């Protein structure tokens, strides 16, 4: 694609450490009542010095990661064999692991970020730690590889973003923005997009650092996604609005607000395979289907909570239901929406109706579809990964092994491996075997 010739180059902004700590405390207090993804993304706790222990006794000095040869536990059967799982576990007991991503080119590498202000790039086959991404000032909550797996980007809560060249294992670029909300690579170019708490979205060419900004409303840009054409991005905001941006011109193509927008902050956005449809989720418990070309709302999916609201303590608000994650199926006209009360809703896009309602024991944190089938994966606050057949609404299998909530997970291309991260200070590799393949 052709990128604009006029880019603005910015210098890193310095911010008062006292003001930064104050904002983090405020975020922690605001999110303490909420479970799921919105809770762990804003959680900041006191940290201890990092330590690691390999079960064989080899210490590496890297925190926030446990690579375990966990085979998974399927309902009604023994754990399957897993040649891809690391044979020797690594134990890093000091920090929760917040995010994980697999390299898109080979699916042989993973990057994880955690509460110890570090990220780690490691090999899936044997759990070998390739290099540490150090120098962050706060918990690393965003990490991901570029489309060709040449670079890996890591971002912390304070807004410090770093990019590393994978083959050289060295930092090639860094930049500091406001408190980071989300970060994503361009699907076809070495371009990085990120949203911040001041409402701005930033775009950089890597590793040169040429920069553009997309100014939103005076509230956090809570979620974002680059559309598959690589020319547009959709960004959701805390005031319930959603904007579709032209990345080349830097202009807003469509704005959904008022009745077309959400009544509460957006929590997640997704697009279908060709980018013609966008799905937005919000704290207001609604998911809206939007035509990306016209900016018009096609349908609104509503879900009532199946669990009673948690009674509020003194000075707190009652916990209510919300949309935590959503996504489109690639092979059927279906969309999945995961809710904080544990409901997984499968919607038929051709009829715009609820097709199946699948209940979890606790809140859903994230969901992902397999690339080439109608199987949707969910992870939840009870520490389990579940596979669901979206055609029937039936549970296919369930994988356990964590002692705390799962905070993020990733699936490889052929859906044979799932990598999870958790509040129990571990990252685990699960091998997925299904009788239908």
Coordinates of C-alpha atoms in Angstrom, one line a residue:
X1 CA 0.0 0.0 0.0
X2 CA 1.1 3.6 -0.5
X3 CA 1.8 5.7 2.6
X4 CA 1.5 9.4 2.8
X5 CA 4.6 11.5 2.2
X6 CA 3.9 13.9 5.0
X7 CA 4.5 12.4 8.4
X8 CA 5.0 14.2 11.6
X9 CA 8.0 13.2 13.7
X10 CA 7.5 13.5 17.4
X11 CA 9.9 13.4 20.3
X12 CA 9.2 11.3 23.4
X13 CA 7.3 13.2 26.0
X14 CA 8.3 13.2 29.6
X15 CA 5.8 12.9 32.4
X16 CA 5.9 13.4 36.1
X17 CA 6.3 10.0 37.9
X18 CA 4.1 11.3 40.7
X19 CA 1.3 12.1 38.3
X20 CA 1.8 8.7 36.6
X21 CA 1.4 6.9 39.9
X22 CA -1.7 8.9 40.7
X23 CA -3.4 7.9 37.4
X24 CA -2.5 4.3 38.0
X25 CA -4.0 4.3 41.5
X26 CA -7.2 5.9 40.1
X27 CA -7.4 3.2 37.4
X28 CA -6.9 0.4 39.9
X29 CA -9.7 1.8 42.1
X30 CA -12.1 2.2 39.2
X31 CA -11.5 -1.3 37.9
X32 CA -11.3 -3.2 41.2
X33 CA -15.0 -4.1 41.1
X34 CA -14.8 -5.6 37.6
X35 CA -13.7 -9.1 36.6
X36 CA -12.4 -10.3 33.3
X37 CA -10.1 -8.5 30.9
X38 CA -11.0 -5.0 32.0
X39 CA -9.8 -5.8 35.5
X40 CA -6.4 -7.3 34.8
X41 CA -5.5 -4.7 32.2
X42 CA -5.6 -1.9 34.8
X43 CA -4.3 -3.7 37.8
X44 CA -1.1 -2.5 39.4
X45 CA 0.3 -4.1 42.5
X46 CA 3.6 -4.0 44.4
X47 CA 6.3 -6.1 42.8
X48 CA 9.1 -8.2 44.2
X49 CA 12.5 -8.7 42.7
X50 CA 12.3 -11.2 39.8
X51 CA 13.5 -14.7 40.1
X52 CA 13.1 -17.8 37.9
X53 CA 13.7 -21.5 38.5
X54 CA 13.9 -24.2 36.0
X55 CA 12.7 -27.5 37.5
X56 CA 16.1 -29.0 36.7
X57 CA 17.7 -26.2 38.8
X58 CA 18.9 -23.8 36.1
X59 CA 18.2 -20.2 37.1
X60 CA 17.9 -17.5 34.3
X61 CA 16.8 -14.4 36.1
X62 CA 13.6 -13.8 34.1
X63 CA 10.2 -13.4 35.7
X64 CA 6.7 -13.7 34.5
X65 CA 6.8 -16.9 32.5
X66 CA 6.2 -20.6 33.1
X67 CA 6.5 -22.9 30.2
X68 CA 4.9 -26.1 31.1
X69 CA 4.4 -29.3 29.1
X70 CA 0.7 -29.4 30.0
X71 CA -1.1 -31.7 27.7
X72 CA -4.6 -30.5 28.6
X73 CA -7.4 -32.5 30.0
X74 CA -10.3 -33.4 27.7
X75 CA -13.6 -34.3 29.1
X76 CA -14.1 -38.1 29.0
X77 CA -10.5 -39.0 28.0
X78 CA -6.9 -39.0 29.0
X79 CA -4.6 -36.1 28.1
X80 CA -3.3 -36.3 24.5
X81 CA 0.3 -36.6 23.5
X82 CA 1.9 -33.2 22.7
X83 CA 5.2 -33.1 20.8
X84 CA 5.1 -29.3 20.7
X85 CA 4.9 -28.7 24.4
X86 CA 8.2 -27.8 26.2
X87 CA 9.5 -30.9 27.9
X88 CA 11.1 -29.0 30.9
X89 CA 9.0 -26.5 32.8
X90 CA 10.3 -23.1 33.7
X91 CA 8.9 -21.5 36.9
X92 CA 8.9 -17.8 37.4
X93 CA 6.9 -17.2 40.6
X94 CA 6.9 -13.4 41.1
X95 CA 4.6 -12.0 38.5
X96 CA 1.3 -12.4 36.7
X97 CA 1.5 -12.9 32.9
X98 CA -0.9 -10.6 31.1
X99 CA -0.5 -11.1 27.3
X100 CA 0.7 -13.6 24.7
X101 CA 1.1 -13.6 20.9
X102 CA 2.5 -16.1 18.4
X103 CA 4.6 -15.2 15.5
X104 CA 2.3 -15.3 12.4
X105 CA 4.9 -16.5 9.9
X106 CA 5.9 -19.8 11.4
X107 CA 3.9 -20.1 14.7
X108 CA 7.1 -21.4 16.3
X109 CA 7.7 -18.4 18.6
X110 CA 5.7 -16.8 21.4
X111 CA 6.0 -13.5 23.2
X112 CA 4.6 -12.9 26.7
X113 CA 4.4 -9.8 28.8
X114 CA 3.8 -9.5 32.5
X115 CA 3.6 -7.7 35.8
X116 CA 7.4 -7.7 36.2
X117 CA 7.8 -5.0 33.6
X118 CA 9.3 -7.4 31.1
X119 CA 8.4 -9.4 28.0
X120 CA 10.0 -12.6 26.8
X121 CA 10.4 -14.2 23.4
X122 CA 10.6 -17.9 23.5
X123 CA 10.4 -21.0 21.3
X124 CA 7.2 -23.2 21.5
X125 CA 8.9 -26.5 20.7
X126 CA 11.2 -26.7 23.7
X127 CA 10.4 -23.6 25.8
X128 CA 13.8 -22.1 25.1
X129 CA 14.0 -18.4 26.1
X130 CA 15.4 -16.5 23.1
X131 CA 15.7 -13.0 24.6
X132 CA 14.2 -10.7 27.2
X133 CA 12.5 -7.4 26.4
X134 CA 13.7 -5.2 29.2
X135 CA 13.6 -1.5 30.0
X136 CA 9.9 -1.0 30.6
X137 CA 8.6 1.2 33.4
X138 CA 5.3 -0.7 34.2
X139 CA 3.5 -4.0 33.6
X140 CA 3.7 -5.1 30.0
X141 CA 0.1 -5.5 28.8
X142 CA 0.6 -5.5 25.0
X143 CA 2.9 -7.6 22.9
X144 CA 2.8 -8.9 19.4
X145 CA 4.8 -9.8 16.2
X146 CA 4.7 -7.9 12.9
X147 CA 3.0 -9.6 10.0
X148 CA 6.2 -11.2 8.7
X149 CA 7.6 -12.0 12.2
X150 CA 10.6 -9.7 11.7
X151 CA 9.8 -7.4 14.6
X152 CA 8.1 -7.8 18.0
X153 CA 6.5 -4.9 19.8
X154 CA 6.0 -4.6 23.5
X155 CA 4.0 -1.9 25.4
X156 CA 3.6 -1.2 29.0
X157 CA 0.8 0.5 31.0
X158 CA 2.7 3.7 31.4
X159 CA 2.8 4.1 27.6
X160 CA 6.4 3.1 26.8
X161 CA 6.4 1.1 23.5
X162 CA 9.5 -0.8 22.3
X163 CA 10.2 -2.7 19.1
X164 CA 12.7 -5.4 18.8
X165 CA 14.3 -7.2 15.8
X166 CA 13.7 -10.9 16.4
X167 CA 16.7 -12.3 14.5
X168 CA 19.1 -9.8 16.1
X169 CA 17.5 -10.0 19.5
X170 CA 17.9 -6.2 19.9
X171 CA 15.8 -3.1 20.4
X172 CA 15.5 -1.0 17.3
X173 CA 12.9 1.6 18.3
X174 CA 11.1 3.0 21.3
X175 CA 8.6 5.8 22.0
X176 CA 6.6 7.0 25.0
X177 CA 3.0 8.1 24.8
X178 CA 0.2 8.5 27.4
X179 CA -1.1 5.5 29.3
X180 CA -1.4 2.7 26.9
X181 CA -4.8 1.1 26.2
X182 CA -4.1 -1.2 23.2
X183 CA -1.6 -1.8 20.4
X184 CA -1.7 -3.6 17.1
X185 CA 0.5 -4.3 14.1
X186 CA -0.6 -3.4 10.5
X187 CA -1.5 -6.6 8.6
X188 CA 0.7 -5.9 5.6
X189 CA 3.4 -3.4 6.6
X190 CA 5.9 -2.6 9.4
X191 CA 3.4 -0.1 10.9
X192 CA 2.3 0.0 14.5
X193 CA -1.0 1.5 15.8
X194 CA -1.8 2.2 19.4
X195 CA -4.5 3.9 21.5
X196 CA -4.0 5.9 24.7
X197 CA -5.9 7.2 27.6
X198 CA -5.9 10.7 26.3
X199 CA -8.1 9.7 23.4
X200 CA -5.4 9.7 20.7
X201 CA -4.4 6.9 18.4
X202 CA -0.8 6.8 17.2
X203 CA 0.6 5.3 14.1
X204 CA 4.3 4.8 13.4
X205 CA 6.5 3.4 10.6
X206 CA 8.9 0.9 12.0
X207 CA 11.8 1.2 12.5
X208 CA 12.1 4.8 11.1
X209 CA 9.6 6.2 13.6
X210 CA 7.6 8.5 11.3
X211 CA 4.4 9.2 13.2
X212 CA 0.8 10.2 12.7
X213 CA -1.9 10.9 15.3
X214 CA -5.6 10.5 15.1
X215 CA -7.3 12.7 17.7
X216 CA -10.4 11.3 19.3
X217 CA -12.7 12.7 22.0
X218 CA -11.3 13.8 25.3
X219 CA -11.5 10.3 26.8
X220 CA -9.6 7.0 26.5
X221 CA -9.4 5.1 23.2
X222 CA -10.3 1.8 24.9
X223 CA -10.0 -0.6 21.9
X224 CA -9.0 -0.6 18.2
X225 CA -8.5 -2.7 15.2
X226 CA -6.9 -2.2 11.8
X227 CA -9.3 -3.5 9.1
X228 CA -8.1 -6.2 6.7
X229 CA -7.6 -3.8 3.7
X230 CA -4.9 -2.0 5.7
X231 CA -6.3 1.4 4.8
X232 CA -8.8 1.9 7.7
X233 CA -8.9 1.4 11.4
X234 CA -11.8 1.2 13.8
X235 CA -11.3 2.7 17.3
X236 CA -13.7 2.6 20.2
X237 CA -13.8 5.1 23.0
X238 CA -14.8 5.4 26.7
X239 CA -17.7 7.8 25.9
X240 CA -19.4 5.0 23.8
X241 CA -18.5 6.4 20.4
X242 CA -16.8 4.6 17.6
X243 CA -14.8 6.0 14.8
X244 CA -13.6 4.6 11.5
X245 CA -10.3 6.3 10.4
X246 CA -8.7 6.7 7.0
X247 CA -5.1 5.8 7.8
X248 CA -3.7 7.6 4.8
X249 CA -5.5 10.8 5.0
X250 CA -5.8 10.9 8.8
X251 CA -9.5 11.7 8.7
X252 CA -12.5 10.2 10.3
X253 CA -14.7 8.5 7.8
X254 CA -17.6 7.6 10.1
X255 CA -18.5 8.4 13.7
X256 CA -21.1 6.4 15.6
X257 CA -22.4 8.3 18.6
X258 CA -25.7 9.0 20.4
X259 CA -28.3 6.3 19.6
X260 CA -26.0 4.7 17.0
X261 CA -23.1 4.5 19.5
X262 CA -23.0 2.8 22.9
X263 CA -24.2 4.2 26.2
X264 CA -21.1 3.0 28.1
X265 CA -17.4 2.5 27.3
X266 CA -16.5 0.2 24.4
X267 CA -14.5 -2.8 25.5
X268 CA -13.7 -4.6 22.2
X269 CA -14.0 -4.4 18.4
X270 CA -13.7 -7.0 15.6
X271 CA -14.1 -7.2 11.9
X272 CA -15.0 -10.0 9.5
X273 CA -12.5 -11.4 7.0
X274 CA -13.0 -8.9 4.3
X275 CA -13.6 -5.9 6.6
X276 CA -17.1 -5.2 5.4
X277 CA -18.6 -5.7 8.8
X278 CA -17.5 -4.5 12.2
X279 CA -18.7 -5.8 15.6
X280 CA -18.4 -3.6 18.7
X281 CA -18.9 -4.6 22.3
X282 CA -19.5 -2.4 25.4
X283 CA -20.0 -2.2 29.1
X284 CA -23.7 -1.5 28.2
X285 CA -23.9 -5.3 27.4
X286 CA -24.8 -4.6 23.7
X287 CA -22.9 -5.7 20.6
X288 CA -23.5 -3.7 17.5
X289 CA -23.0 -4.9 13.9
X290 CA -21.9 -2.1 11.7
X291 CA -21.4 -1.7 7.9
X292 CA -17.9 -0.4 7.6
X293 CA -18.5 1.2 4.2
X294 CA -21.5 3.3 5.3
X295 CA -21.0 3.5 9.0
X296 CA -24.6 2.4 9.6
X297 CA -25.7 0.1 12.4
X298 CA -27.0 -3.1 10.8
X299 CA -28.2 -4.9 14.0
X300 CA -28.0 -4.6 17.8
X301 CA -27.5 -7.9 19.8
X302 CA -28.7 -7.6 23.3
X303 CA -28.2 -10.1 26.1
X304 CA -29.7 -10.0 29.6
X305 CA -27.4 -11.2 32.4
X306 CA -28.1 -14.7 33.7
X307 CA -26.3 -14.1 37.0
X308 CA -27.6 -11.7 39.7
X309 CA -25.7 -8.5 40.1
X310 CA -23.1 -8.6 42.8
X311 CA -24.1 -6.5 45.8
X312 CA -22.1 -3.3 46.1
X313 CA -20.0 -2.5 49.2
X314 CA -19.7 0.9 50.7
X315 CA -18.4 3.4 48.1
X316 CA -18.6 0.8 45.3
X317 CA -21.0 0.2 42.4
X318 CA -22.8 -3.1 41.8
X319 CA -21.1 -5.4 39.3
X320 CA -23.1 -5.7 36.1
X321 CA -22.8 -7.7 32.9
X322 CA -20.7 -6.5 30.0
X323 CA -19.3 -7.6 26.6
X324 CA -15.7 -8.8 27.1
X325 CA -14.7 -10.3 23.7
X326 CA -16.2 -10.9 20.3
X327 CA -15.3 -12.2 16.8
X328 CA -16.5 -13.4 13.4
X329 CA -16.4 -17.0 12.0
X330 CA -14.5 -17.2 8.8
X331 CA -16.4 -20.2 7.3
X332 CA -20.0 -19.5 8.3
X333 CA -22.1 -16.3 8.8
X334 CA -21.7 -16.5 12.5
X335 CA -20.4 -14.2 15.2
X336 CA -19.6 -15.0 18.8
X337 CA -19.9 -12.6 21.8
X338 CA -18.5 -13.4 25.3
X339 CA -19.9 -11.8 28.4
X340 CA -18.7 -11.1 31.9
X341 CA -21.5 -13.3 33.4
X342 CA -20.1 -16.3 31.6
X343 CA -22.5 -16.4 28.6
X344 CA -21.1 -17.2 25.2
X345 CA -23.7 -16.1 22.5
X346 CA -23.5 -17.4 19.0
X347 CA -25.4 -15.1 16.6
X348 CA -26.5 -16.0 13.0
X349 CA -25.7 -13.0 10.9
X350 CA -27.9 -14.0 8.0
X351 CA -31.0 -13.9 10.2
X352 CA -29.6 -11.6 12.9
X353 CA -30.8 -13.9 15.6
X354 CA -29.4 -15.7 18.6
X355 CA -28.4 -19.2 17.5
X356 CA -26.9 -20.7 20.6
X357 CA -26.3 -19.7 24.2
X358 CA -23.4 -21.5 26.0
X359 CA -22.9 -21.0 29.7
X360 CA -19.6 -20.9 31.5
X361 CA -19.0 -21.3 35.2
X362 CA -17.4 -17.8 35.4
X363 CA -16.8 -14.7 33.3
X364 CA -15.3 -15.0 29.8
X365 CA -12.1 -13.1 29.3
X366 CA -11.4 -13.7 25.6
X367 CA -12.7 -15.7 22.7
X368 CA -11.0 -16.7 19.4
X369 CA -12.3 -18.6 16.3
X370 CA -10.4 -21.2 14.5
X371 CA -9.3 -19.9 11.0
X372 CA -10.9 -22.7 9.0
X373 CA -13.8 -24.1 11.0
X374 CA -16.8 -23.1 13.1
X375 CA -15.1 -23.8 16.4
X376 CA -14.7 -21.0 18.9
X377 CA -12.3 -21.1 21.9
X378 CA -13.0 -19.3 25.1
X379 CA -10.9 -18.6 28.2
X380 CA -12.4 -17.6 31.5
X381 CA -11.9 -16.5 35.1
X382 CA -12.1 -20.1 36.3
X383 CA -8.8 -20.9 34.6
X384 CA -10.1 -23.1 31.8
X385 CA -10.0 -23.1 28.0
X386 CA -13.1 -24.5 26.3
X387 CA -13.8 -25.4 22.7
X388 CA -17.3 -25.0 21.4
X389 CA -19.0 -26.2 18.2
X390 CA -20.8 -23.1 17.0
X391 CA -23.0 -25.1 14.7
X392 CA -24.5 -27.1 17.5
X393 CA -23.6 -25.0 20.6
X394 CA -22.1 -28.1 22.2
X395 CA -18.9 -28.2 24.3
X396 CA -16.2 -30.1 22.4
X397 CA -13.5 -30.2 25.1
X398 CA -12.1 -28.4 28.1
X399 CA -8.5 -27.8 29.2
X400 CA -7.4 -27.0 32.7
X401 CA -4.1 -26.5 34.5
X402 CA -4.1 -23.0 35.8
X403 CA -4.8 -22.1 39.5
X404 CA -6.0 -18.6 38.7
X405 CA -7.9 -16.7 35.9
X406 CA -6.6 -17.0 32.4
X407 CA -5.8 -13.4 31.2
X408 CA -4.9 -14.0 27.5
X409 CA -4.5 -16.9 25.1
X410 CA -3.4 -17.5 21.5
X411 CA -4.0 -20.3 18.9
X412 CA -1.6 -21.4 16.2
X413 CA -2.8 -21.6 12.6
X414 CA -3.8 -25.2 12.4
X415 CA -5.4 -25.0 15.9
X416 CA -3.2 -27.7 17.3
X417 CA -1.7 -25.6 20.1
X418 CA -3.1 -23.2 22.6
X419 CA -0.8 -20.9 24.7
X420 CA -2.4 -19.4 27.8
X421 CA -1.2 -16.8 30.3
X422 CA -2.6 -16.4 33.8
X423 CA -2.7 -14.6 37.1
X424 CA -1.0 -17.7 38.6
X425 CA 2.3 -16.4 37.2
X426 CA 2.4 -19.1 34.4
X427 CA 2.2 -19.4 30.7
X428 CA 1.1 -22.9 29.5
X429 CA 1.1 -24.7 26.2
X430 CA -1.9 -27.0 25.6
X431 CA -2.0 -29.5 22.8
X432 CA -5.4 -29.7 21.1
X433 CA -6.6 -33.0 19.7
X434 CA -10.0 -33.5 18.3
X435 CA -11.6 -36.7 17.0
X436 CA -13.0 -34.9 13.9
X437 CA -9.5 -34.2 12.5

